[in-house]
XYZ file of C-alpha atoms in Angstrom:
467
model
C 113.752 5.125 33.717
C 116.683 7.207 32.012
C 119.945 5.354 30.963
C 123.726 6.104 30.919
C 126.477 4.744 29.046
C 129.874 3.306 30.439
C 133.042 2.121 29.264
C 133.377 -1.558 28.792
C 136.528 -1.419 30.589
C 138.349 0.301 33.100
C 141.078 1.459 30.954
C 141.107 4.608 29.016
C 139.777 4.307 25.154
C 139.609 6.331 22.379
C 136.280 8.166 21.242
C 135.890 5.383 18.586
C 136.174 2.391 20.453
C 134.022 3.638 23.311
C 131.397 4.079 20.714
C 132.086 0.867 19.242
C 131.685 -1.296 22.791
C 129.073 -0.076 25.100
C 127.112 -1.020 28.300
C 124.124 0.672 29.321
C 123.296 0.388 32.478
C 120.698 1.671 35.110
C 121.701 4.224 37.670
C 120.841 3.080 40.960
C 121.040 6.447 42.600
C 121.730 10.078 41.569
C 124.516 10.569 39.585
C 128.004 11.514 40.455
C 129.694 13.773 37.948
C 133.387 12.721 39.152
C 135.602 14.644 36.014
C 138.775 13.465 37.392
C 138.340 10.024 36.639
C 139.824 8.006 33.802
C 136.889 7.233 32.048
C 135.409 11.013 32.518
C 138.331 11.896 31.100
C 138.055 9.968 27.687
C 134.502 11.796 27.306
C 136.348 15.028 26.459
C 137.133 13.865 23.464
C 133.982 13.823 21.981
C 132.932 17.140 23.651
C 134.587 20.166 25.471
C 132.958 19.274 28.813
C 132.299 16.690 31.033
C 128.460 16.156 30.101
C 126.457 16.207 27.090
C 122.630 16.890 26.809
C 120.989 13.877 25.118
C 117.733 14.946 23.119
C 115.150 12.773 25.634
C 117.666 11.932 28.263
C 118.843 14.469 30.587
C 121.590 12.556 32.371
C 124.949 13.111 33.056
C 127.360 11.526 30.399
C 130.570 10.747 32.637
C 131.562 7.248 33.201
C 131.600 7.484 37.049
C 128.637 6.174 39.076
C 127.157 3.164 40.562
C 125.748 0.530 38.209
C 123.338 -1.903 38.607
C 123.147 -5.965 37.202
C 120.818 -5.248 35.017
C 122.521 -4.437 31.562
C 122.027 -3.962 27.746
C 124.660 -4.497 25.664
C 125.159 -2.785 22.196
C 126.620 -5.296 19.344
C 127.859 -2.052 17.464
C 128.443 1.839 17.052
C 125.186 3.709 18.028
C 123.327 4.641 15.111
C 123.602 8.530 14.136
C 119.894 10.020 15.132
C 118.850 7.268 17.423
C 116.605 8.420 19.948
C 116.866 6.133 23.024
C 113.383 5.372 24.732
C 112.064 8.322 27.122
C 111.494 8.159 30.666
C 108.462 7.398 31.783
C 108.664 9.344 35.089
C 109.236 12.201 33.493
C 106.034 12.601 31.632
C 104.215 15.858 31.627
C 107.288 18.153 32.224
C 108.457 20.756 29.940
C 112.462 21.118 29.141
C 112.978 24.953 29.920
C 115.477 26.138 27.351
C 117.024 28.497 29.370
C 117.735 26.371 32.745
C 120.772 24.548 33.268
C 122.310 22.167 35.780
C 120.200 21.411 38.860
C 123.416 19.389 40.398
C 126.103 21.392 38.837
C 129.187 19.647 37.535
C 132.624 19.964 39.392
C 134.379 20.427 35.754
C 131.501 22.885 34.426
C 128.696 24.280 36.092
C 126.999 24.579 32.434
C 127.981 21.195 30.914
C 125.567 19.119 33.092
C 122.412 18.177 30.943
C 120.154 18.068 33.942
C 117.825 20.753 33.701
C 115.572 22.258 36.639
C 112.576 20.335 35.314
C 114.527 16.849 34.944
C 115.619 17.520 38.674
C 111.912 17.482 40.028
C 110.825 15.110 37.660
C 113.526 12.788 40.219
C 111.229 13.670 42.790
C 108.621 11.400 41.446
C 111.505 8.648 40.592
C 111.887 5.379 42.367
C 110.703 3.606 45.006
C 107.435 5.392 46.978
C 109.202 4.602 50.374
C 112.525 6.301 49.646
C 111.216 9.310 48.664
C 111.441 11.487 51.997
C 114.839 10.020 52.527
C 116.030 11.497 49.230
C 114.482 14.738 49.876
C 116.286 15.452 52.730
C 119.502 14.934 51.478
C 119.117 17.142 47.845
C 119.578 20.167 47.426
C 116.580 21.627 45.867
C 116.043 24.562 43.583
C 112.388 25.641 43.822
C 110.717 25.675 40.596
C 107.961 27.694 39.549
C 104.934 25.673 39.151
C 103.794 26.998 35.855
C 106.694 25.666 33.942
C 105.106 22.326 34.743
C 102.263 20.669 32.398
C 99.077 19.683 34.329
C 99.246 15.929 32.688
C 97.580 12.865 34.342
C 101.068 11.662 35.440
C 101.827 14.824 37.449
C 98.616 15.024 39.027
C 98.863 11.187 39.915
C 102.171 11.929 41.638
C 100.673 14.552 43.500
C 97.737 12.758 44.525
C 100.090 9.829 45.782
C 102.444 11.882 47.716
C 99.763 13.397 49.383
C 97.804 10.099 50.720
C 101.288 8.995 51.790
C 102.031 12.376 53.755
C 99.059 12.128 55.677
C 99.361 9.010 56.529
C 102.930 8.900 57.544
C 102.257 12.537 59.799
C 99.012 11.316 61.009
C 96.976 14.476 59.573
C 93.546 14.805 58.949
C 92.117 17.019 55.843
C 91.501 19.989 58.035
C 95.149 20.347 59.343
C 96.542 19.952 55.847
C 93.863 22.885 54.771
C 96.043 25.604 56.141
C 99.474 24.432 54.982
C 98.725 23.483 51.762
C 95.987 26.395 51.165
C 93.065 24.260 49.877
C 90.010 23.544 51.567
C 90.104 20.212 53.785
C 87.033 18.663 51.828
C 88.543 19.503 48.486
C 91.630 17.666 49.335
C 89.471 14.747 50.381
C 87.934 14.333 46.936
C 91.250 15.152 45.104
C 92.995 12.175 47.280
C 90.142 10.064 46.294
C 90.352 11.110 42.711
C 86.660 12.175 42.831
C 87.106 15.820 42.621
C 85.047 17.402 40.036
C 83.739 14.066 39.042
C 87.121 12.631 38.546
C 90.810 11.988 39.091
C 91.366 13.863 35.468
C 88.974 16.662 35.512
C 89.502 20.444 35.188
C 90.400 21.749 38.493
C 92.607 18.852 39.731
C 95.790 20.490 38.131
C 95.621 23.328 39.795
C 95.573 21.237 43.246
C 98.211 19.288 42.189
C 100.233 22.405 41.786
C 99.230 23.368 45.286
C 100.893 20.262 46.638
C 103.923 20.442 44.731
C 104.593 23.987 46.225
C 104.066 22.484 49.425
C 106.469 19.590 48.666
C 108.797 22.174 47.845
C 108.602 24.340 50.909
C 108.969 21.005 53.122
C 112.317 20.274 51.422
C 113.841 23.593 51.880
C 112.849 24.425 55.113
C 114.275 20.650 56.096
C 117.506 21.970 54.257
C 117.505 25.172 56.568
C 116.962 23.502 59.964
C 120.048 21.258 58.978
C 121.896 24.618 58.165
C 121.060 26.409 61.202
C 121.807 25.904 64.870
C 119.267 25.149 67.423
C 118.865 28.469 69.163
C 119.115 27.850 72.935
C 115.791 27.532 74.726
C 114.860 29.392 77.916
C 118.081 30.768 79.792
C 118.156 31.703 83.343
C 119.260 35.183 83.919
C 119.353 38.029 86.481
C 116.847 39.901 84.789
C 114.411 36.888 84.330
C 114.766 35.991 88.003
C 114.165 39.081 88.751
C 110.828 38.970 86.398
C 109.970 35.912 87.997
C 110.081 36.993 91.546
C 107.941 39.861 90.069
C 105.381 37.646 88.977
C 105.162 35.368 91.921
C 104.629 38.291 94.162
C 102.077 39.682 91.789
C 100.119 36.084 92.060
C 99.324 36.812 95.656
C 96.779 39.007 94.761
C 98.686 42.164 93.762
C 99.416 44.432 91.084
C 102.824 44.766 89.453
C 104.368 46.247 86.495
C 107.579 45.354 84.783
C 108.871 48.278 82.100
C 111.743 47.210 80.252
C 113.356 48.263 76.511
C 113.554 46.086 73.730
C 115.473 42.938 73.782
C 115.713 42.668 77.797
C 113.955 39.252 77.646
C 110.564 40.361 79.876
C 108.179 38.584 77.158
C 110.535 35.458 77.088
C 110.588 35.214 80.816
C 106.769 35.948 81.303
C 106.111 32.851 78.997
C 108.244 30.784 81.122
C 107.161 31.633 83.932
C 103.566 30.842 82.699
C 104.576 27.622 81.740
C 105.916 26.893 85.134
C 103.381 27.888 88.023
C 99.384 27.202 87.452
C 96.304 29.435 86.610
C 98.655 31.564 84.826
C 97.402 33.406 81.828
C 99.916 35.062 79.133
C 97.849 37.737 76.988
C 99.778 39.910 74.186
C 98.254 42.932 73.609
C 97.861 43.728 70.185
C 97.714 47.544 68.405
C 93.850 46.351 67.173
C 92.654 45.445 70.828
C 91.234 48.765 71.454
C 87.941 47.697 73.147
C 87.072 46.545 76.281
C 85.376 42.994 74.303
C 88.434 42.660 72.102
C 90.304 42.216 75.156
C 87.924 39.525 76.652
C 87.828 37.773 73.844
C 91.601 37.893 73.862
C 92.145 36.628 77.718
C 89.132 33.615 77.080
C 90.947 32.680 73.874
C 94.039 32.177 76.261
C 92.239 30.343 78.315
C 91.022 27.986 75.634
C 87.278 29.287 76.387
C 85.235 30.200 73.181
C 81.883 30.063 74.827
C 81.404 33.369 76.090
C 78.581 35.362 75.912
C 77.594 38.049 73.757
C 77.318 42.089 75.141
C 80.247 43.953 76.467
C 79.097 44.017 79.895
C 78.066 40.417 79.911
C 81.489 39.269 78.493
C 83.410 41.370 81.246
C 81.432 39.601 84.175
C 81.964 36.020 82.276
C 85.681 37.093 82.353
C 85.257 37.873 86.247
C 83.602 34.749 87.137
C 86.607 32.784 85.590
C 89.220 34.816 87.788
C 87.101 34.229 90.976
C 88.417 31.947 93.769
C 91.445 30.791 91.473
C 94.697 32.383 93.198
C 95.741 33.150 89.637
C 97.457 35.575 87.623
C 96.727 37.587 84.534
C 99.947 38.834 82.588
C 99.219 41.652 80.209
C 102.130 41.905 77.767
C 102.907 45.151 75.657
C 100.941 47.367 77.537
C 101.507 50.388 76.333
C 98.715 49.123 73.766
C 95.874 49.400 76.298
C 93.655 52.339 76.621
C 92.373 54.237 80.080
C 88.855 52.319 79.593
C 90.569 48.882 79.539
C 93.070 49.694 82.229
C 89.857 50.638 84.355
C 88.176 47.518 83.681
C 91.171 45.317 84.171
C 91.024 47.178 87.869
C 87.641 46.197 88.890
C 88.328 42.434 87.799
C 91.368 43.007 89.911
C 89.319 44.519 92.912
C 86.407 41.918 93.043
C 88.164 38.768 92.492
C 91.601 39.500 94.072
C 93.487 37.932 90.863
C 97.135 38.781 90.675
C 97.587 41.405 87.592
C 101.168 42.340 85.944
C 101.373 44.638 83.503
C 104.652 44.219 81.067
C 105.272 46.651 78.584
C 108.166 49.395 77.053
C 108.664 52.790 79.011
C 105.593 54.030 77.234
C 103.645 52.419 80.134
C 105.385 54.601 82.687
C 104.846 57.865 80.264
C 100.915 57.132 80.374
C 100.682 56.735 83.454
C 102.561 58.581 85.535
C 103.084 62.061 83.251
C 100.882 64.364 81.284
C 97.101 65.220 81.720
C 96.035 61.353 82.527
C 98.072 61.360 85.566
C 94.865 61.899 87.614
C 93.101 59.083 85.737
C 95.527 56.714 86.576
C 95.166 57.432 90.338
C 93.498 54.857 91.784
C 95.324 52.512 89.800
C 98.192 53.731 90.582
C 97.494 53.476 94.339
C 97.500 49.628 93.906
C 100.457 49.029 92.330
C 102.464 46.734 94.745
C 105.723 46.547 93.017
C 107.622 48.619 89.477
C 110.397 47.699 88.520
C 112.268 49.549 85.458
C 115.096 48.554 83.104
C 116.142 50.198 79.663
C 118.867 47.574 78.637
C 120.155 44.164 79.769
C 122.504 43.463 82.361
C 126.264 42.338 81.982
C 125.267 38.892 83.454
C 122.318 38.709 81.257
C 124.854 38.801 78.031
C 127.065 36.796 79.838
C 124.365 33.899 80.280
C 123.179 34.189 76.665
C 127.395 33.914 75.501
C 127.031 30.651 78.131
C 123.989 29.062 76.543
C 125.639 29.687 73.038
C 128.479 27.834 74.099
C 130.759 30.653 73.380
C 134.400 30.011 74.426
C 136.397 32.761 72.235
C 136.862 35.737 74.376
C 136.832 38.159 71.213
C 133.517 36.772 70.540
C 132.017 37.423 73.725
C 133.096 40.823 74.284
C 131.955 41.459 70.656
C 128.464 40.077 72.029
C 128.718 42.374 74.914
C 129.108 45.739 72.195
C 125.910 44.560 70.608
C 124.065 44.131 73.523
C 124.689 47.478 74.927
C 122.816 48.644 71.710
C 118.583 48.853 71.546
C 117.553 45.397 70.896
C 119.870 43.947 73.411
C 119.818 39.845 73.974
C 117.292 39.726 70.752
C 120.257 41.598 68.265
C 123.164 38.961 70.118
C 120.660 35.771 69.433
C 120.141 36.947 65.884
C 123.720 37.732 65.329
C 124.877 34.248 67.003
C 122.457 32.322 64.883
C 123.663 33.797 61.470
C 127.391 33.783 62.752
C 127.064 30.230 63.356
C 125.768 29.398 59.797
C 128.644 31.407 58.411
C 131.203 29.335 60.248
C 129.375 25.881 59.064
C 129.988 27.388 55.524
C 133.337 28.156 56.280
C 133.611 24.391 58.021
C 135.448 26.077 60.740
C 135.044 27.402 64.717
C 133.216 30.513 65.211
C 135.464 33.627 64.908
C 135.271 36.905 65.917
C 134.889 38.053 62.131
C 132.139 35.991 61.393
C 130.042 37.744 64.412
C 131.196 41.206 62.941
C 129.841 39.857 59.451
C 126.686 38.652 60.535
C 126.306 41.873 62.832
C 127.053 44.245 59.368
C 124.275 42.365 57.680
C 121.732 42.928 60.278
C 122.593 46.225 61.046
C 123.841 49.297 59.294
C 125.530 50.647 62.745
C 129.122 48.534 62.747
C 130.734 47.496 65.950
C 134.000 48.947 66.676
C 136.458 46.047 67.388
């Protein structure tokens, strides 16, 4: 454990007096560089900065901070060239020559002797049960794992953390696989100290580095959750109410479509309806969904059914059987990605099972179905459309609902949101702007102002909003 030097009396002393009578104390937490204190100012007599780096201890030399009862007193001046005992918790970490302060000192950001690697060493220091609390409070600089030596101490620390994290979060090895990037069986052997034949065998260091990267990511994402505002969940807008009405009509065994521009809230409203009504399957069509078989697989995945037969005809009949007598609704989002063969297959399901079908997409859906040489191809489909709605931009009431969800009180901020919402992107752009603007306001420790909104929009778009 690193040691710090404290003055033996509260009155300011000269550098010679301080070196003649010293008290060595074990710190109980993270050091605080209060350079304005009397004892910290006395340190400037022997150094131009408040913190002097040590040979093997990278602790701050300021004389402020918590003390514990465990002390070792020195009977005389410290011998020149004497090197304190090394910190056993910093084993395996090389000292980078170019890195500087991790928790910078208020007096001089380059003065503090804590290096990035030593700060990470503090990650492994102290009681295991208090580790997560310390990680959530620190501002961590993410370190390159290639600068860390694969020592037994480093590997053992990652193994202990992995076991504790798995137990605390009640995760399985299979669930940790995509998070850490190593197979669950490999992580299990590593935790048991049996990977490649032993806890120190080759390959353990690479796994430990993967775990260390995951730890750094968790800490950083936790900090962002603290900094970032909570984005409002679904809020009722006039457009959302109209979409819900259309979907409810479609679930009566009708075929409908809703066409809207980007940021009108069509996908959010469709997902919300699927959470409220039974037997509603919301399928987002990908551009890679080029065949009828691919469409069937996507529908079955939404149904959580992974036992479908092989072959396009048999698979389509299987999906049709899943629809029959359910009174359900199939929502095909991003329907502009469907081709004519897939749409005709959906029409066949609709005719034979009376399942409701709702197409949701951008204006390309209308142009494909109504215009050009394919108008005749979609004649049978179009004759079955029971309701259709088209909206290019959000309504004024939609933007007001968004401002209310964000608890916007400033009239200038609300007016700016209306200007942003009237541009392509609509409600989505307003959400991104408000998220960034709230973070800027928190950084300034002030209330949200129109200037924060303008700054956020400038960073997100090349088209500034006219005040």
